[in-house]
PDB file of C-alpha atoms in Angstrom:
ATOM      1  CA  MET A   1      91.908 108.949 144.952  1.00  0.00           C
ATOM      2  CA  ARG A   2      90.655 106.604 147.638  1.00  0.00           C
ATOM      3  CA  HIS A   3      87.211 107.159 149.138  1.00  0.00           C
ATOM      4  CA  ALA A   4      88.672 107.599 152.629  1.00  0.00           C
ATOM      5  CA  ASP A   5      90.904 110.416 151.396  1.00  0.00           C
ATOM      6  CA  ARG A   6      88.176 112.860 150.498  1.00  0.00           C
ATOM      7  CA  THR A   7      85.615 114.807 152.355  1.00  0.00           C
ATOM      8  CA  VAL A   8      82.523 115.805 150.448  1.00  0.00           C
ATOM      9  CA  GLY A   9      80.806 119.015 151.285  1.00  0.00           C
ATOM     10  CA  ALA A  10      81.309 122.712 151.260  1.00  0.00           C
ATOM     11  CA  GLY A  11      84.090 123.662 153.557  1.00  0.00           C
ATOM     12  CA  SER A  12      86.934 126.082 153.508  1.00  0.00           C
ATOM     13  CA  GLY A  13      89.534 125.103 150.971  1.00  0.00           C
ATOM     14  CA  SER A  14      87.294 122.692 149.110  1.00  0.00           C
ATOM     15  CA  VAL A  15      87.501 122.495 145.364  1.00  0.00           C
ATOM     16  CA  GLY A  16      84.515 121.070 143.581  1.00  0.00           C
ATOM     17  CA  GLY A  17      83.171 119.739 146.866  1.00  0.00           C
ATOM     18  CA  VAL A  18      86.330 117.751 147.625  1.00  0.00           C
ATOM     19  CA  SER A  19      88.702 118.844 150.356  1.00  0.00           C
ATOM     20  CA  GLY A  20      91.362 117.337 152.535  1.00  0.00           C
ATOM     21  CA  VAL A  21      92.860 115.261 149.754  1.00  0.00           C
ATOM     22  CA  SER A  22      95.781 113.257 151.035  1.00  0.00           C
ATOM     23  CA  GLY A  23      97.842 110.235 150.195  1.00  0.00           C
ATOM     24  CA  ILE A  24     101.462 109.470 149.636  1.00  0.00           C
ATOM     25  CA  GLY A  25     103.218 112.785 149.548  1.00  0.00           C
ATOM     26  CA  GLY A  26      99.918 114.653 149.955  1.00  0.00           C
ATOM     27  CA  SER A  27      98.883 116.978 152.690  1.00  0.00           C
ATOM     28  CA  GLY A  28      95.783 117.068 154.762  1.00  0.00           C
ATOM     29  CA  GLY A  29      93.873 114.065 155.979  1.00  0.00           C
ATOM     30  CA  THR A  30      92.866 113.115 159.460  1.00  0.00           C
ATOM     31  CA  GLY A  31      96.248 111.895 160.658  1.00  0.00           C
ATOM     32  CA  GLY A  32      94.796 108.578 161.841  1.00  0.00           C
ATOM     33  CA  TRP A  33      96.351 105.163 161.685  1.00  0.00           C
ATOM     34  CA  ARG A  34      95.224 104.641 158.080  1.00  0.00           C
ATOM     35  CA  ASP A  35      97.030 107.778 156.974  1.00  0.00           C
ATOM     36  CA  SER A  36     100.153 106.675 158.830  1.00  0.00           C
ATOM     37  CA  ALA A  37      99.941 103.168 157.384  1.00  0.00           C
ATOM     38  CA  ALA A  38      99.545 104.534 153.855  1.00  0.00           C
ATOM     39  CA  ARG A  39     102.358 107.032 154.380  1.00  0.00           C
ATOM     40  CA  TYR A  40     104.848 104.417 155.544  1.00  0.00           C
ATOM     41  CA  ALA A  41     103.610 101.448 153.478  1.00  0.00           C
ATOM     42  CA  LEU A  42     106.745 101.275 151.329  1.00  0.00           C
ATOM     43  CA  LEU A  43     109.167 101.585 154.235  1.00  0.00           C
ATOM     44  CA  PRO A  44     109.361  97.810 154.993  1.00  0.00           C
ATOM     45  CA  LEU A  45     109.987  97.098 151.308  1.00  0.00           C
ATOM     46  CA  ARG A  46     112.633  99.816 151.197  1.00  0.00           C
ATOM     47  CA  ILE A  47     114.402  98.411 154.273  1.00  0.00           C
ATOM     48  CA  PHE A  48     114.248  94.826 152.976  1.00  0.00           C
ATOM     49  CA  LEU A  49     115.605  95.681 149.530  1.00  0.00           C
ATOM     50  CA  GLY A  50     118.235  98.048 150.890  1.00  0.00           C
ATOM     51  CA  VAL A  51     119.568  95.579 153.455  1.00  0.00           C
ATOM     52  CA  THR A  52     119.458  92.711 150.943  1.00  0.00           C
ATOM     53  CA  PHE A  53     121.443  94.630 148.328  1.00  0.00           C
ATOM     54  CA  ILE A  54     123.986  95.863 150.887  1.00  0.00           C
ATOM     55  CA  TYR A  55     124.431  92.276 152.064  1.00  0.00           C
ATOM     56  CA  ALA A  56     124.754  91.000 148.479  1.00  0.00           C
ATOM     57  CA  GLY A  57     127.402  93.617 147.667  1.00  0.00           C
ATOM     58  CA  ILE A  58     129.426  92.903 150.808  1.00  0.00           C
ATOM     59  CA  ASP A  59     129.098  89.155 150.232  1.00  0.00           C
ATOM     60  CA  LYS A  60     130.572  89.517 146.741  1.00  0.00           C
ATOM     61  CA  LEU A  61     133.391  91.825 147.855  1.00  0.00           C
ATOM     62  CA  THR A  62     134.469  89.493 150.661  1.00  0.00           C
ATOM     63  CA  ASP A  63     134.393  86.330 148.531  1.00  0.00           C
ATOM     64  CA  SER A  64     137.731  86.086 146.757  1.00  0.00           C
ATOM     65  CA  ALA A  65     136.527  83.046 144.793  1.00  0.00           C
ATOM     66  CA  PHE A  66     133.612  85.044 143.351  1.00  0.00           C
ATOM     67  CA  LEU A  67     135.845  87.872 142.149  1.00  0.00           C
ATOM     68  CA  ALA A  68     138.176  85.519 140.262  1.00  0.00           C
ATOM     69  CA  ASP A  69     138.160  85.126 136.481  1.00  0.00           C
ATOM     70  CA  SER A  70     137.834  81.366 136.747  1.00  0.00           C
ATOM     71  CA  GLY A  71     137.515  78.543 139.238  1.00  0.00           C
ATOM     72  CA  THR A  72     134.797  77.129 141.440  1.00  0.00           C
ATOM     73  CA  GLY A  73     132.343  79.815 142.571  1.00  0.00           C
ATOM     74  CA  SER A  74     133.873  82.516 140.372  1.00  0.00           C
ATOM     75  CA  MET A  75     132.025  85.173 138.404  1.00  0.00           C
ATOM     76  CA  GLY A  76     133.645  83.839 135.237  1.00  0.00           C
ATOM     77  CA  GLU A  77     132.450  80.279 135.881  1.00  0.00           C
ATOM     78  CA  LEU A  78     128.942  81.493 136.668  1.00  0.00           C
ATOM     79  CA  MET A  79     128.778  83.535 133.453  1.00  0.00           C
ATOM     80  CA  ARG A  80     130.112  80.704 131.314  1.00  0.00           C
ATOM     81  CA  GLY A  81     127.584  78.342 132.925  1.00  0.00           C
ATOM     82  CA  VAL A  82     124.537  80.476 132.079  1.00  0.00           C
ATOM     83  CA  ARG A  83     125.628  81.932 128.745  1.00  0.00           C
ATOM     84  CA  ASP A  84     123.799  79.495 126.478  1.00  0.00           C
ATOM     85  CA  SER A  85     120.549  79.591 128.474  1.00  0.00           C
ATOM     86  CA  SER A  86     120.530  83.381 128.864  1.00  0.00           C
ATOM     87  CA  ALA A  87     118.011  85.643 127.146  1.00  0.00           C
ATOM     88  CA  VAL A  88     120.828  88.125 126.457  1.00  0.00           C
ATOM     89  CA  PRO A  89     124.025  86.188 125.673  1.00  0.00           C
ATOM     90  CA  TRP A  90     125.693  89.373 124.389  1.00  0.00           C
ATOM     91  CA  LEU A  91     125.532  90.752 127.951  1.00  0.00           C
ATOM     92  CA  ILE A  92     127.246  87.605 129.229  1.00  0.00           C
ATOM     93  CA  ASP A  93     129.892  87.950 126.514  1.00  0.00           C
ATOM     94  CA  LEU A  94     130.497  91.514 127.681  1.00  0.00           C
ATOM     95  CA  ALA A  95     130.929  90.332 131.283  1.00  0.00           C
ATOM     96  CA  LEU A  96     133.256  87.522 130.181  1.00  0.00           C
ATOM     97  CA  LYS A  97     135.728  90.019 128.682  1.00  0.00           C
ATOM     98  CA  ASP A  98     136.771  90.842 132.266  1.00  0.00           C
ATOM     99  CA  PRO A  99     134.800  88.845 134.854  1.00  0.00           C
ATOM    100  CA  THR A 100     136.704  90.282 137.820  1.00  0.00           C
ATOM    101  CA  SER A 101     135.949  93.886 136.879  1.00  0.00           C
ATOM    102  CA  PHE A 102     132.343  92.963 136.150  1.00  0.00           C
ATOM    103  CA  GLY A 103     132.116  91.271 139.566  1.00  0.00           C
ATOM    104  CA  TYR A 104     133.460  94.399 141.284  1.00  0.00           C
ATOM    105  CA  ALA A 105     131.064  96.606 139.304  1.00  0.00           C
ATOM    106  CA  MET A 106     128.170  94.366 140.331  1.00  0.00           C
ATOM    107  CA  ALA A 107     129.191  94.376 143.987  1.00  0.00           C
ATOM    108  CA  PHE A 108     129.722  98.146 144.182  1.00  0.00           C
ATOM    109  CA  GLY A 109     126.489  98.709 142.248  1.00  0.00           C
ATOM    110  CA  GLU A 110     124.567  96.605 144.760  1.00  0.00           C
ATOM    111  CA  LEU A 111     126.192  98.489 147.643  1.00  0.00           C
ATOM    112  CA  ALA A 112     125.338 101.878 146.139  1.00  0.00           C
ATOM    113  CA  VAL A 113     121.754 100.826 145.444  1.00  0.00           C
ATOM    114  CA  GLY A 114     121.335  99.366 148.935  1.00  0.00           C
ATOM    115  CA  LEU A 115     122.810 102.367 150.744  1.00  0.00           C
ATOM    116  CA  GLY A 116     120.879 104.868 148.616  1.00  0.00           C
ATOM    117  CA  THR A 117     117.666 102.992 149.303  1.00  0.00           C
ATOM    118  CA  ILE A 118     118.211 102.675 153.055  1.00  0.00           C
ATOM    119  CA  VAL A 119     119.128 106.324 153.670  1.00  0.00           C
ATOM    120  CA  GLY A 120     116.807 107.624 150.965  1.00  0.00           C
ATOM    121  CA  LEU A 121     119.442 109.472 148.958  1.00  0.00           C
ATOM    122  CA  LEU A 122     118.494 109.762 145.298  1.00  0.00           C
ATOM    123  CA  GLY A 123     115.811 107.213 146.128  1.00  0.00           C
ATOM    124  CA  ARG A 124     114.260 106.870 142.689  1.00  0.00           C
ATOM    125  CA  LEU A 125     117.664 106.580 141.037  1.00  0.00           C
ATOM    126  CA  ALA A 126     118.765 103.959 143.582  1.00  0.00           C
ATOM    127  CA  ALA A 127     115.539 101.998 143.006  1.00  0.00           C
ATOM    128  CA  PHE A 128     116.005 102.265 139.242  1.00  0.00           C
ATOM    129  CA  GLY A 129     119.539 100.901 139.666  1.00  0.00           C
ATOM    130  CA  GLY A 130     118.161  98.044 141.761  1.00  0.00           C
ATOM    131  CA  ALA A 131     115.556  97.321 139.100  1.00  0.00           C
ATOM    132  CA  LEU A 132     118.247  97.275 136.379  1.00  0.00           C
ATOM    133  CA  ILE A 133     120.446  94.924 138.386  1.00  0.00           C
ATOM    134  CA  SER A 134     117.482  92.633 139.042  1.00  0.00           C
ATOM    135  CA  LEU A 135     116.439  92.756 135.384  1.00  0.00           C
ATOM    136  CA  SER A 136     119.942  91.882 134.214  1.00  0.00           C
ATOM    137  CA  LEU A 137     120.150  89.000 136.698  1.00  0.00           C
ATOM    138  CA  TRP A 138     116.725  87.721 135.636  1.00  0.00           C
ATOM    139  CA  LEU A 139     117.636  87.831 131.940  1.00  0.00           C
ATOM    140  CA  THR A 140     120.957  86.088 132.540  1.00  0.00           C
ATOM    141  CA  VAL A 141     121.281  83.962 135.673  1.00  0.00           C
ATOM    142  CA  SER A 142     117.601  83.239 136.417  1.00  0.00           C
ATOM    143  CA  TRP A 143     116.324  83.034 132.842  1.00  0.00           C
ATOM    144  CA  GLN A 144     116.495  79.241 132.646  1.00  0.00           C
ATOM    145  CA  SER A 145     114.297  78.800 135.766  1.00  0.00           C
ATOM    146  CA  ASP A 146     111.298  76.669 134.896  1.00  0.00           C
ATOM    147  CA  PRO A 147     108.646  77.691 135.687  1.00  0.00           C
ATOM    148  CA  TYR A 148     109.741  81.310 135.417  1.00  0.00           C
ATOM    149  CA  TYR A 149     108.520  82.274 138.891  1.00  0.00           C
ATOM    150  CA  TYR A 150     111.136  80.051 140.537  1.00  0.00           C
ATOM    151  CA  GLY A 151     113.734  82.665 139.602  1.00  0.00           C
ATOM    152  CA  ASN A 152     113.773  85.165 142.456  1.00  0.00           C
ATOM    153  CA  ASP A 153     115.288  87.973 140.377  1.00  0.00           C
ATOM    154  CA  LEU A 154     111.946  88.606 138.679  1.00  0.00           C
ATOM    155  CA  ALA A 155     110.313  89.102 142.089  1.00  0.00           C
ATOM    156  CA  TYR A 156     113.080  91.545 143.052  1.00  0.00           C
ATOM    157  CA  LEU A 157     112.520  93.450 139.813  1.00  0.00           C
ATOM    158  CA  MET A 158     108.808  93.778 140.598  1.00  0.00           C
ATOM    159  CA  ALA A 159     109.603  94.801 144.196  1.00  0.00           C
ATOM    160  CA  TRP A 160     111.790  97.668 142.994  1.00  0.00           C
ATOM    161  CA  LEU A 161     109.109  99.180 140.737  1.00  0.00           C
ATOM    162  CA  PRO A 162     106.980 100.791 143.510  1.00  0.00           C
ATOM    163  CA  LEU A 163     110.123 102.515 144.807  1.00  0.00           C
ATOM    164  CA  VAL A 164     111.005 103.675 141.289  1.00  0.00           C
ATOM    165  CA  LEU A 165     107.551 105.266 141.087  1.00  0.00           C
ATOM    166  CA  ALA A 166     107.269 106.629 144.647  1.00  0.00           C
ATOM    167  CA  GLY A 167     110.881 107.297 145.521  1.00  0.00           C
ATOM    168  CA  THR A 168     111.732 107.641 149.206  1.00  0.00           C
ATOM    169  CA  PRO A 169     109.198 110.234 150.381  1.00  0.00           C
ATOM    170  CA  TYR A 170     109.577 109.585 154.129  1.00  0.00           C
ATOM    171  CA  LEU A 171     112.450 109.157 156.550  1.00  0.00           C
ATOM    172  CA  SER A 172     114.992 109.970 153.866  1.00  0.00           C
ATOM    173  CA  LEU A 173     117.833 112.299 153.040  1.00  0.00           C
ATOM    174  CA  ASP A 174     115.959 113.287 149.869  1.00  0.00           C
ATOM    175  CA  VAL A 175     113.185 114.825 152.003  1.00  0.00           C
ATOM    176  CA  ALA A 176     115.630 116.482 154.409  1.00  0.00           C
ATOM    177  CA  ILE A 177     117.581 118.040 151.541  1.00  0.00           C
ATOM    178  CA  SER A 178     114.387 119.176 149.833  1.00  0.00           C
ATOM    179  CA  LYS A 179     113.069 120.822 153.018  1.00  0.00           C
ATOM    180  CA  ARG A 180     116.391 122.558 153.602  1.00  0.00           C
ATOM    181  CA  ARG A 181     116.441 123.905 150.039  1.00  0.00           C
ATOM    182  CA  ARG A 182     112.878 125.199 150.414  1.00  0.00           C
ATOM    183  CA  ARG A 183     113.774 126.960 153.689  1.00  0.00           C
ATOM    184  CA  GLN A 184     116.879 128.505 152.142  1.00  0.00           C
ATOM    185  CA  GLY A 185     114.864 129.573 149.088  1.00  0.00           C
ATOM    186  CA  ALA A 186     112.223 131.164 151.320  1.00  0.00           C
ATOM    187  CA  GLN A 187     114.940 133.064 153.222  1.00  0.00           C
ATOM    188  CA  LEU A 188     116.333 134.447 149.984  1.00  0.00           C
ATOM    189  CA  PHE A 189     113.016 136.057 149.085  1.00  0.00           C
ATOM    190  CA  SER A 190     111.938 137.202 152.558  1.00  0.00           C
TER     191      SER A 190
END
């Protein structure tokens, strides 16, 4: 709990001298700019990652060279080029059994992750998918980067983790669906 999120003293609704506890997903607080900033702090990250993954998926789907088994710029050539320097060569071998299908799976996975993140539908699951994609790319394509921080896939992996933990608690379909279910549940028992 942050110091600014608590009010010390005896007031109505206080527990142990602390009342008005707020934060991400919490209730109460003063409603000032700090509360708003804290509430929406992950929104720029969510938009950036969502748009980036949508773009990456569309880019792969519209690049016929990428979706080929072999040839310049193909998924197959990329996988063969990084196989020996990869941390998980067995994953590369799996992809090389059918590079075109693996390329389509990667592209549609990125699209699903990006769209889920942007609209906030199954937000934690979408972020977890993004983290898995980034982890697999770091362990395969970016693994040989020296020093390690030159490989951008590790940074993407770390960027997904706050969204895995927090989900999409604001401006999302997850929240709208949850509110609707609560209203319907309240109507059932009224």
